[in-house]
Amino acid sequence: MAEKTRKQEFFKGLWGENPITRQLLGLCSVLAVSNAVINGLAMGLAVTFVLIFSSLIVSLIRKIVPNQVRIASFIVIIATFVTIADRTLAAYFPHLSKAMGPYVPLIVVNCIILGRAEAFASKNKVSRSVIDALGMSGGYFLTILLMGLIRELLGNRTILGYPILGKWFSPWVVMLLPPGAFIMLGLIIAISNVIDFKIKERQKRV
Amino acid sequence: MNLLVIFISAVLINNFVFYYFLGLCPYLGVSRKLGPSISMGMAVTFVLSLTAVASWIINHWILLPYGLDYLQIVSFILVIAALVQLVEMFIRKVSPPLYQAMGIYLPLITTNCVIMGLALLAALKNYNFIETVVFGVSAGIGFTLAIVLMAAIREQLDLADVPRPLRGAGIALITAGIISLAFMGFSGIIK
């Protein structure tokens, strides 16, 4: 594979290799906490924090760690940052932390983070790994935010708690429940596929 | 009675896949064919039961008495990783056919959110030992039920003419959504 420029390295996470719509990684948290925009925001920030710092550390120590124990050490590094994120949330935003339940600690087994550590950060230079982490977490962030916006708007008529749609719109309660999450994500993936097909067709014509 | 409530709620009402969204990676990845999905379900149930025991012991005998509960995340993940490794070695030694059937799924299970989720949820809900074990076993049965249902539907879907953008993950997620909708019908069983 040809060496990518830094810009490409960043943008591939947002679209071409978006962790959620393309790689289908880390779906649990996206589905579970996207029932309100604020939860999605917090989750997105937590994942961004953990992904960037664990990529940084993994990439820094990539030459010291013996190959056989690399996965175990990646997991410990990730778990450390997840603990930091979890405790910080619990200390400063107890309500939010309660609303997200076990999903913040569950970032530790989120495949995106271990996946990037194993597939990218353990093989690449520090700066490149951080850019990759930024792009990947950006892709995660945007998708969970989009899910949160649609689900809160349709399910509760609000965005971030502010009423947007008037009384004429009867809320689709199912959007706040698990089935709504599954169906919405399925549709988002389908729509992103449609856009992708269009882009590829255009490139073929050029 | 309480144990029955935990069982029914973990299998049907608060099913790990449809309610907590845990274990979606293997759920979408391995649910293409009926056979492998049954093996996967069995492997997950097995590891879940063991994890339930191990995490309870760690949590109640080591972490809580010494006020170390902030180490929950790190210690649970390490215990799970070690446990899965041990189970894999043990099965390979004792029963090669069983290893053939579920061996490849075991390493995948380590980073499976179902297992970690179980340890965290059981700690969160403050279950006692017996309750935790029942919770673990029934969560595994619930997962198996979910993945077998899904595989049965997806085998049929292969023959259907699905619109191109929806093929693969899209239709799988929407199917999961519809099954989840059906499972919500159970929510009246326990008030």
Short mmCIF file of N, CA, C and O in Angstrom, two decimals, chain A residues 41-148:
data_model
loop_
_atom_site.label_atom_id
_atom_site.label_comp_id
_atom_site.label_asym_id
_atom_site.label_seq_id
_atom_site.Cartn_x
_atom_site.Cartn_y
_atom_site.Cartn_z
N LEU A 41 -22.51 12.91 22.89
CA LEU A 41 -21.36 13.83 22.99
C LEU A 41 -20.36 13.31 24.01
O LEU A 41 -19.15 13.22 23.73
N ALA A 42 -20.87 12.95 25.19
CA ALA A 42 -19.98 12.51 26.26
C ALA A 42 -19.25 11.24 25.85
O ALA A 42 -18.03 11.11 26.04
N MET A 43 -20.00 10.30 25.24
CA MET A 43 -19.39 9.04 24.82
C MET A 43 -18.33 9.32 23.76
O MET A 43 -17.24 8.76 23.80
N GLY A 44 -18.67 10.19 22.80
CA GLY A 44 -17.72 10.52 21.74
C GLY A 44 -16.44 11.09 22.31
O GLY A 44 -15.33 10.70 21.91
N LEU A 45 -16.59 12.00 23.28
CA LEU A 45 -15.39 12.61 23.88
C LEU A 45 -14.58 11.55 24.63
O LEU A 45 -13.35 11.53 24.53
N ALA A 46 -15.27 10.68 25.36
CA ALA A 46 -14.55 9.66 26.13
C ALA A 46 -13.75 8.76 25.19
O ALA A 46 -12.57 8.48 25.42
N VAL A 47 -14.39 8.32 24.09
CA VAL A 47 -13.70 7.44 23.16
C VAL A 47 -12.52 8.17 22.51
O VAL A 47 -11.43 7.61 22.38
N THR A 48 -12.73 9.45 22.15
CA THR A 48 -11.65 10.22 21.55
C THR A 48 -10.45 10.29 22.48
O THR A 48 -9.31 10.03 22.08
N PHE A 49 -10.74 10.62 23.74
CA PHE A 49 -9.67 10.71 24.73
C PHE A 49 -8.90 9.40 24.84
O PHE A 49 -7.67 9.37 24.70
N VAL A 50 -9.63 8.31 25.02
CA VAL A 50 -8.97 7.02 25.21
C VAL A 50 -8.19 6.61 23.96
O VAL A 50 -7.04 6.17 24.05
N LEU A 51 -8.81 6.80 22.81
CA LEU A 51 -8.16 6.36 21.57
C LEU A 51 -6.87 7.13 21.31
O LEU A 51 -5.83 6.54 20.98
N ILE A 52 -6.92 8.46 21.48
CA ILE A 52 -5.74 9.25 21.19
C ILE A 52 -4.60 8.90 22.14
O ILE A 52 -3.47 8.63 21.72
N PHE A 53 -4.91 8.85 23.45
CA PHE A 53 -3.81 8.61 24.39
C PHE A 53 -3.30 7.18 24.32
O PHE A 53 -2.09 6.95 24.43
N SER A 54 -4.21 6.21 24.09
CA SER A 54 -3.67 4.85 24.03
C SER A 54 -2.86 4.66 22.74
O SER A 54 -1.83 3.99 22.76
N SER A 55 -3.28 5.29 21.64
CA SER A 55 -2.48 5.20 20.42
C SER A 55 -1.10 5.81 20.64
O SER A 55 -0.10 5.26 20.19
N LEU A 56 -1.11 6.96 21.32
CA LEU A 56 0.16 7.64 21.60
C LEU A 56 1.11 6.74 22.37
O LEU A 56 2.27 6.53 21.97
N ILE A 57 0.60 6.16 23.47
CA ILE A 57 1.48 5.36 24.32
C ILE A 57 1.90 4.08 23.60
O ILE A 57 3.08 3.70 23.61
N VAL A 58 0.93 3.42 22.94
CA VAL A 58 1.25 2.18 22.24
C VAL A 58 2.33 2.43 21.20
O VAL A 58 3.29 1.66 21.06
N SER A 59 2.19 3.53 20.49
CA SER A 59 3.16 3.83 19.46
C SER A 59 4.53 4.17 20.05
O SER A 59 5.57 3.81 19.50
N LEU A 60 4.51 4.83 21.22
CA LEU A 60 5.79 5.17 21.88
C LEU A 60 6.55 3.93 22.31
O LEU A 60 7.78 3.87 22.20
N ILE A 61 5.83 2.93 22.83
CA ILE A 61 6.53 1.77 23.38
C ILE A 61 6.57 0.61 22.40
O ILE A 61 6.91 -0.51 22.77
N ARG A 62 6.24 0.86 21.13
CA ARG A 62 6.08 -0.27 20.20
C ARG A 62 7.35 -1.06 20.01
O ARG A 62 7.30 -2.25 19.69
N LYS A 63 8.52 -0.42 20.23
CA LYS A 63 9.76 -1.17 20.00
C LYS A 63 10.25 -1.89 21.26
O LYS A 63 11.13 -2.73 21.19
N ILE A 64 9.70 -1.52 22.42
CA ILE A 64 10.16 -2.11 23.67
C ILE A 64 9.39 -3.38 24.00
O ILE A 64 9.94 -4.32 24.57
N VAL A 65 8.09 -3.40 23.65
CA VAL A 65 7.24 -4.50 24.09
C VAL A 65 7.50 -5.74 23.25
O VAL A 65 7.45 -5.69 22.03
N PRO A 66 7.76 -6.89 23.87
CA PRO A 66 7.94 -8.13 23.12
C PRO A 66 6.64 -8.51 22.43
O PRO A 66 5.55 -8.24 22.96
N ASN A 67 6.77 -9.15 21.30
CA ASN A 67 5.61 -9.44 20.47
C ASN A 67 4.56 -10.29 21.18
O ASN A 67 3.37 -10.07 21.02
N GLN A 68 5.02 -11.25 22.00
CA GLN A 68 4.08 -12.21 22.59
C GLN A 68 3.13 -11.54 23.58
O GLN A 68 2.01 -11.99 23.75
N VAL A 69 3.60 -10.51 24.27
CA VAL A 69 2.75 -9.93 25.31
C VAL A 69 2.13 -8.60 24.85
O VAL A 69 1.61 -7.86 25.66
N ARG A 70 2.18 -8.34 23.56
CA ARG A 70 1.74 -7.00 23.14
C ARG A 70 0.26 -6.77 23.40
O ARG A 70 -0.12 -5.72 23.92
N ILE A 71 -0.60 -7.79 23.10
CA ILE A 71 -2.03 -7.57 23.27
C ILE A 71 -2.34 -7.28 24.74
O ILE A 71 -3.06 -6.34 25.07
N ALA A 72 -1.75 -8.08 25.63
CA ALA A 72 -2.00 -7.88 27.05
C ALA A 72 -1.58 -6.48 27.48
O ALA A 72 -2.30 -5.79 28.21
N SER A 73 -0.41 -6.03 26.98
CA SER A 73 0.01 -4.70 27.44
C SER A 73 -0.86 -3.61 26.82
O SER A 73 -1.16 -2.61 27.47
N PHE A 74 -1.31 -3.82 25.56
CA PHE A 74 -2.24 -2.83 24.99
C PHE A 74 -3.48 -2.72 25.85
O PHE A 74 -3.98 -1.62 26.12
N ILE A 75 -3.99 -3.90 26.28
CA ILE A 75 -5.24 -3.88 27.04
C ILE A 75 -5.05 -3.13 28.35
O ILE A 75 -5.90 -2.34 28.76
N VAL A 76 -3.89 -3.33 29.00
CA VAL A 76 -3.67 -2.63 30.26
C VAL A 76 -3.59 -1.13 30.03
O VAL A 76 -4.15 -0.33 30.79
N ILE A 77 -2.90 -0.72 28.96
CA ILE A 77 -2.80 0.71 28.65
C ILE A 77 -4.20 1.29 28.41
O ILE A 77 -4.57 2.32 28.99
N ILE A 78 -4.97 0.59 27.61
CA ILE A 78 -6.32 1.07 27.30
C ILE A 78 -7.15 1.14 28.57
O ILE A 78 -7.82 2.15 28.85
N ALA A 79 -7.08 0.08 29.39
CA ALA A 79 -7.87 0.05 30.62
C ALA A 79 -7.52 1.21 31.54
O ALA A 79 -8.39 1.78 32.20
N THR A 80 -6.24 1.59 31.56
CA THR A 80 -5.84 2.72 32.41
C THR A 80 -6.53 3.99 31.96
O THR A 80 -7.11 4.73 32.78
N PHE A 81 -6.51 4.26 30.65
CA PHE A 81 -7.13 5.50 30.19
C PHE A 81 -8.65 5.45 30.34
O PHE A 81 -9.28 6.47 30.63
N VAL A 82 -9.23 4.26 30.17
CA VAL A 82 -10.67 4.15 30.36
C VAL A 82 -11.02 4.44 31.81
O VAL A 82 -12.00 5.14 32.10
N THR A 83 -10.21 3.94 32.74
CA THR A 83 -10.47 4.22 34.15
C THR A 83 -10.42 5.73 34.41
O THR A 83 -11.27 6.28 35.12
N ILE A 84 -9.42 6.39 33.83
CA ILE A 84 -9.31 7.85 34.01
C ILE A 84 -10.58 8.53 33.50
O ILE A 84 -11.20 9.35 34.20
N ALA A 85 -11.01 8.15 32.30
CA ALA A 85 -12.20 8.77 31.72
C ALA A 85 -13.43 8.50 32.57
O ALA A 85 -14.23 9.40 32.85
N ASP A 86 -13.56 7.25 33.02
CA ASP A 86 -14.73 6.85 33.79
C ASP A 86 -14.81 7.59 35.11
O ASP A 86 -15.84 8.13 35.50
N ARG A 87 -13.67 7.64 35.83
CA ARG A 87 -13.65 8.33 37.13
C ARG A 87 -13.90 9.82 36.96
O ARG A 87 -14.59 10.44 37.75
N THR A 88 -13.32 10.43 35.91
CA THR A 88 -13.52 11.85 35.68
C THR A 88 -14.99 12.15 35.46
O THR A 88 -15.55 13.08 36.05
N LEU A 89 -15.62 11.34 34.60
CA LEU A 89 -17.05 11.54 34.35
C LEU A 89 -17.85 11.39 35.63
O LEU A 89 -18.72 12.20 35.93
N ALA A 90 -17.54 10.35 36.41
CA ALA A 90 -18.30 10.09 37.63
C ALA A 90 -18.12 11.23 38.62
O ALA A 90 -19.03 11.56 39.38
N ALA A 91 -16.93 11.87 38.62
CA ALA A 91 -16.67 12.92 39.60
C ALA A 91 -17.34 14.24 39.19
O ALA A 91 -17.93 14.92 40.02
N TYR A 92 -17.25 14.59 37.90
CA TYR A 92 -17.73 15.92 37.50
C TYR A 92 -19.14 15.89 36.94
O TYR A 92 -19.85 16.89 37.00
N PHE A 93 -19.54 14.80 36.31
CA PHE A 93 -20.88 14.72 35.72
C PHE A 93 -21.59 13.45 36.18
O PHE A 93 -21.82 12.55 35.40
N PRO A 94 -21.93 13.39 37.50
CA PRO A 94 -22.49 12.15 38.02
C PRO A 94 -23.76 11.70 37.30
O PRO A 94 -23.97 10.51 37.08
N HIS A 95 -24.62 12.67 36.89
CA HIS A 95 -25.87 12.30 36.22
C HIS A 95 -25.58 11.60 34.90
O HIS A 95 -26.16 10.56 34.58
N LEU A 96 -24.67 12.22 34.15
CA LEU A 96 -24.31 11.69 32.84
C LEU A 96 -23.71 10.30 33.00
O LEU A 96 -24.03 9.38 32.26
N SER A 97 -22.85 10.18 34.01
CA SER A 97 -22.18 8.91 34.23
C SER A 97 -23.21 7.83 34.56
O SER A 97 -23.10 6.70 34.11
N LYS A 98 -24.23 8.20 35.32
CA LYS A 98 -25.28 7.24 35.65
C LYS A 98 -26.07 6.85 34.41
O LYS A 98 -26.37 5.68 34.18
N ALA A 99 -26.38 7.86 33.58
CA ALA A 99 -27.19 7.60 32.39
C ALA A 99 -26.47 6.65 31.44
O ALA A 99 -27.10 5.89 30.72
N MET A 100 -25.14 6.71 31.41
CA MET A 100 -24.41 5.89 30.46
C MET A 100 -24.11 4.50 31.01
O MET A 100 -23.62 3.66 30.27
N GLY A 101 -24.40 4.29 32.30
CA GLY A 101 -24.28 2.97 32.90
C GLY A 101 -22.93 2.33 32.65
O GLY A 101 -21.89 2.97 32.82
N PRO A 102 -22.94 1.07 32.23
CA PRO A 102 -21.65 0.37 32.08
C PRO A 102 -20.94 0.69 30.79
O PRO A 102 -19.91 0.10 30.51
N TYR A 103 -21.46 1.58 29.97
CA TYR A 103 -20.88 1.72 28.63
C TYR A 103 -19.57 2.47 28.60
O TYR A 103 -18.79 2.29 27.68
N VAL A 104 -19.31 3.33 29.59
CA VAL A 104 -17.99 3.97 29.62
C VAL A 104 -16.90 2.95 29.99
O VAL A 104 -15.92 2.81 29.26
N PRO A 105 -17.07 2.18 31.08
CA PRO A 105 -16.07 1.12 31.32
C PRO A 105 -15.95 0.16 30.14
O PRO A 105 -14.87 -0.37 29.90
N LEU A 106 -17.02 -0.01 29.40
CA LEU A 106 -16.98 -0.96 28.29
C LEU A 106 -16.14 -0.47 27.12
O LEU A 106 -15.88 -1.23 26.20
N ILE A 107 -15.72 0.80 27.15
CA ILE A 107 -14.83 1.27 26.08
C ILE A 107 -13.59 0.38 26.03
O ILE A 107 -12.98 0.20 24.99
N VAL A 108 -13.25 -0.20 27.17
CA VAL A 108 -12.04 -1.01 27.24
C VAL A 108 -12.09 -2.19 26.27
O VAL A 108 -11.08 -2.57 25.70
N VAL A 109 -13.28 -2.74 26.05
CA VAL A 109 -13.38 -3.85 25.10
C VAL A 109 -13.93 -3.38 23.75
O VAL A 109 -14.33 -4.18 22.93
N ASN A 110 -13.94 -2.06 23.56
CA ASN A 110 -14.39 -1.54 22.28
C ASN A 110 -13.38 -1.90 21.20
O ASN A 110 -12.20 -1.58 21.32
N CYS A 111 -13.85 -2.60 20.19
CA CYS A 111 -12.90 -3.12 19.20
C CYS A 111 -12.16 -2.01 18.46
O CYS A 111 -11.07 -2.24 17.96
N ILE A 112 -12.73 -0.81 18.37
CA ILE A 112 -12.04 0.25 17.63
C ILE A 112 -10.67 0.49 18.24
O ILE A 112 -9.66 0.58 17.54
N ILE A 113 -10.64 0.56 19.57
CA ILE A 113 -9.42 1.01 20.22
C ILE A 113 -8.33 -0.04 20.15
O ILE A 113 -7.21 0.23 19.72
N LEU A 114 -8.69 -1.27 20.51
CA LEU A 114 -7.69 -2.34 20.41
C LEU A 114 -7.32 -2.56 18.94
O LEU A 114 -6.16 -2.80 18.61
N GLY A 115 -8.31 -2.43 18.08
CA GLY A 115 -8.06 -2.60 16.65
C GLY A 115 -7.04 -1.60 16.13
O GLY A 115 -6.10 -1.96 15.42
N ARG A 116 -7.19 -0.34 16.50
CA ARG A 116 -6.24 0.67 16.03
C ARG A 116 -4.87 0.46 16.66
O ARG A 116 -3.85 0.67 16.03
N ALA A 117 -4.88 0.06 17.94
CA ALA A 117 -3.59 -0.16 18.61
C ALA A 117 -2.83 -1.27 17.89
O ALA A 117 -1.64 -1.14 17.59
N GLU A 118 -3.54 -2.35 17.59
CA GLU A 118 -2.90 -3.51 16.98
C GLU A 118 -2.57 -3.23 15.51
O GLU A 118 -1.46 -3.53 15.06
N ALA A 119 -3.53 -2.69 14.78
CA ALA A 119 -3.35 -2.59 13.33
C ALA A 119 -2.53 -1.37 12.93
O ALA A 119 -1.93 -1.34 11.87
N PHE A 120 -2.53 -0.33 13.75
CA PHE A 120 -1.87 0.88 13.29
C PHE A 120 -0.79 1.38 14.24
O PHE A 120 0.38 1.45 13.88
N ALA A 121 -1.18 1.69 15.49
CA ALA A 121 -0.23 2.36 16.38
C ALA A 121 0.99 1.50 16.68
O ALA A 121 2.09 2.03 16.89
N SER A 122 0.82 0.17 16.67
CA SER A 122 1.98 -0.67 17.01
C SER A 122 2.94 -0.79 15.84
O SER A 122 4.00 -1.40 15.97
N LYS A 123 2.58 -0.23 14.68
CA LYS A 123 3.46 -0.35 13.53
C LYS A 123 3.91 0.99 12.97
O LYS A 123 4.68 1.04 12.02
N ASN A 124 3.39 2.09 13.52
CA ASN A 124 3.67 3.37 12.91
C ASN A 124 4.26 4.37 13.89
O ASN A 124 4.19 4.20 15.09
N LYS A 125 4.82 5.44 13.30
CA LYS A 125 5.43 6.50 14.10
C LYS A 125 4.38 7.21 14.95
O LYS A 125 3.20 7.17 14.65
N VAL A 126 4.87 7.88 16.02
CA VAL A 126 3.95 8.48 16.98
C VAL A 126 3.02 9.49 16.32
O VAL A 126 1.80 9.43 16.49
N SER A 127 3.59 10.42 15.52
CA SER A 127 2.75 11.48 14.97
C SER A 127 1.67 10.88 14.07
O SER A 127 0.51 11.26 14.13
N ARG A 128 2.06 9.91 13.26
CA ARG A 128 1.13 9.28 12.34
C ARG A 128 0.03 8.54 13.12
O ARG A 128 -1.15 8.58 12.74
N SER A 129 0.41 7.88 14.21
CA SER A 129 -0.59 7.16 15.01
C SER A 129 -1.60 8.12 15.63
O SER A 129 -2.79 7.80 15.69
N VAL A 130 -1.10 9.28 16.08
CA VAL A 130 -2.03 10.22 16.70
C VAL A 130 -2.98 10.77 15.65
O VAL A 130 -4.19 10.91 15.90
N ILE A 131 -2.47 11.04 14.44
CA ILE A 131 -3.35 11.53 13.38
C ILE A 131 -4.40 10.48 13.03
O ILE A 131 -5.59 10.78 12.90
N ASP A 132 -3.96 9.24 12.95
CA ASP A 132 -4.89 8.14 12.67
C ASP A 132 -5.95 8.06 13.76
O ASP A 132 -7.15 7.94 13.48
N ALA A 133 -5.53 8.17 15.03
CA ALA A 133 -6.47 8.11 16.15
C ALA A 133 -7.46 9.26 16.08
O ALA A 133 -8.66 9.08 16.32
N LEU A 134 -6.95 10.46 15.73
CA LEU A 134 -7.83 11.62 15.61
C LEU A 134 -8.89 11.37 14.55
O LEU A 134 -10.08 11.65 14.76
N GLY A 135 -8.47 10.86 13.41
CA GLY A 135 -9.42 10.60 12.33
C GLY A 135 -10.44 9.57 12.72
O GLY A 135 -11.64 9.76 12.52
N MET A 136 -9.98 8.46 13.30
CA MET A 136 -10.90 7.38 13.68
C MET A 136 -11.89 7.86 14.72
O MET A 136 -13.08 7.58 14.64
N SER A 137 -11.37 8.59 15.74
CA SER A 137 -12.32 9.02 16.77
C SER A 137 -13.25 10.10 16.21
O SER A 137 -14.40 10.19 16.63
N GLY A 138 -12.74 10.87 15.23
CA GLY A 138 -13.62 11.83 14.57
C GLY A 138 -14.77 11.12 13.88
O GLY A 138 -15.92 11.54 13.98
N GLY A 139 -14.45 10.03 13.18
CA GLY A 139 -15.49 9.28 12.50
C GLY A 139 -16.50 8.71 13.48
O GLY A 139 -17.71 8.77 13.26
N TYR A 140 -15.99 8.19 14.59
CA TYR A 140 -16.87 7.65 15.64
C TYR A 140 -17.77 8.75 16.18
O TYR A 140 -18.98 8.60 16.30
N PHE A 141 -17.13 9.89 16.49
CA PHE A 141 -17.82 11.03 17.10
C PHE A 141 -18.96 11.50 16.20
O PHE A 141 -20.09 11.68 16.64
N LEU A 142 -18.65 11.69 14.91
CA LEU A 142 -19.68 12.20 14.00
C LEU A 142 -20.84 11.22 13.89
O LEU A 142 -22.00 11.63 13.89
N THR A 143 -20.53 9.92 13.82
CA THR A 143 -21.61 8.96 13.65
C THR A 143 -22.49 8.90 14.89
O THR A 143 -23.73 8.89 14.78
N ILE A 144 -21.87 8.89 16.07
CA ILE A 144 -22.69 8.77 17.28
C ILE A 144 -23.51 10.06 17.47
O ILE A 144 -24.65 10.03 17.91
N LEU A 145 -22.93 11.20 17.06
CA LEU A 145 -23.64 12.47 17.17
C LEU A 145 -24.85 12.48 16.23
O LEU A 145 -25.95 12.89 16.61
N LEU A 146 -24.64 12.00 15.01
CA LEU A 146 -25.74 11.94 14.04
C LEU A 146 -26.86 11.06 14.56
O LEU A 146 -28.04 11.43 14.51
N MET A 147 -26.48 9.88 15.08
CA MET A 147 -27.47 8.97 15.65
C MET A 147 -28.23 9.66 16.78
O MET A 147 -29.45 9.57 16.87
N GLY A 148 -27.48 10.34 17.66
CA GLY A 148 -28.09 11.00 18.81
C GLY A 148 -29.07 12.07 18.36
O GLY A 148 -30.19 12.17 18.87
#
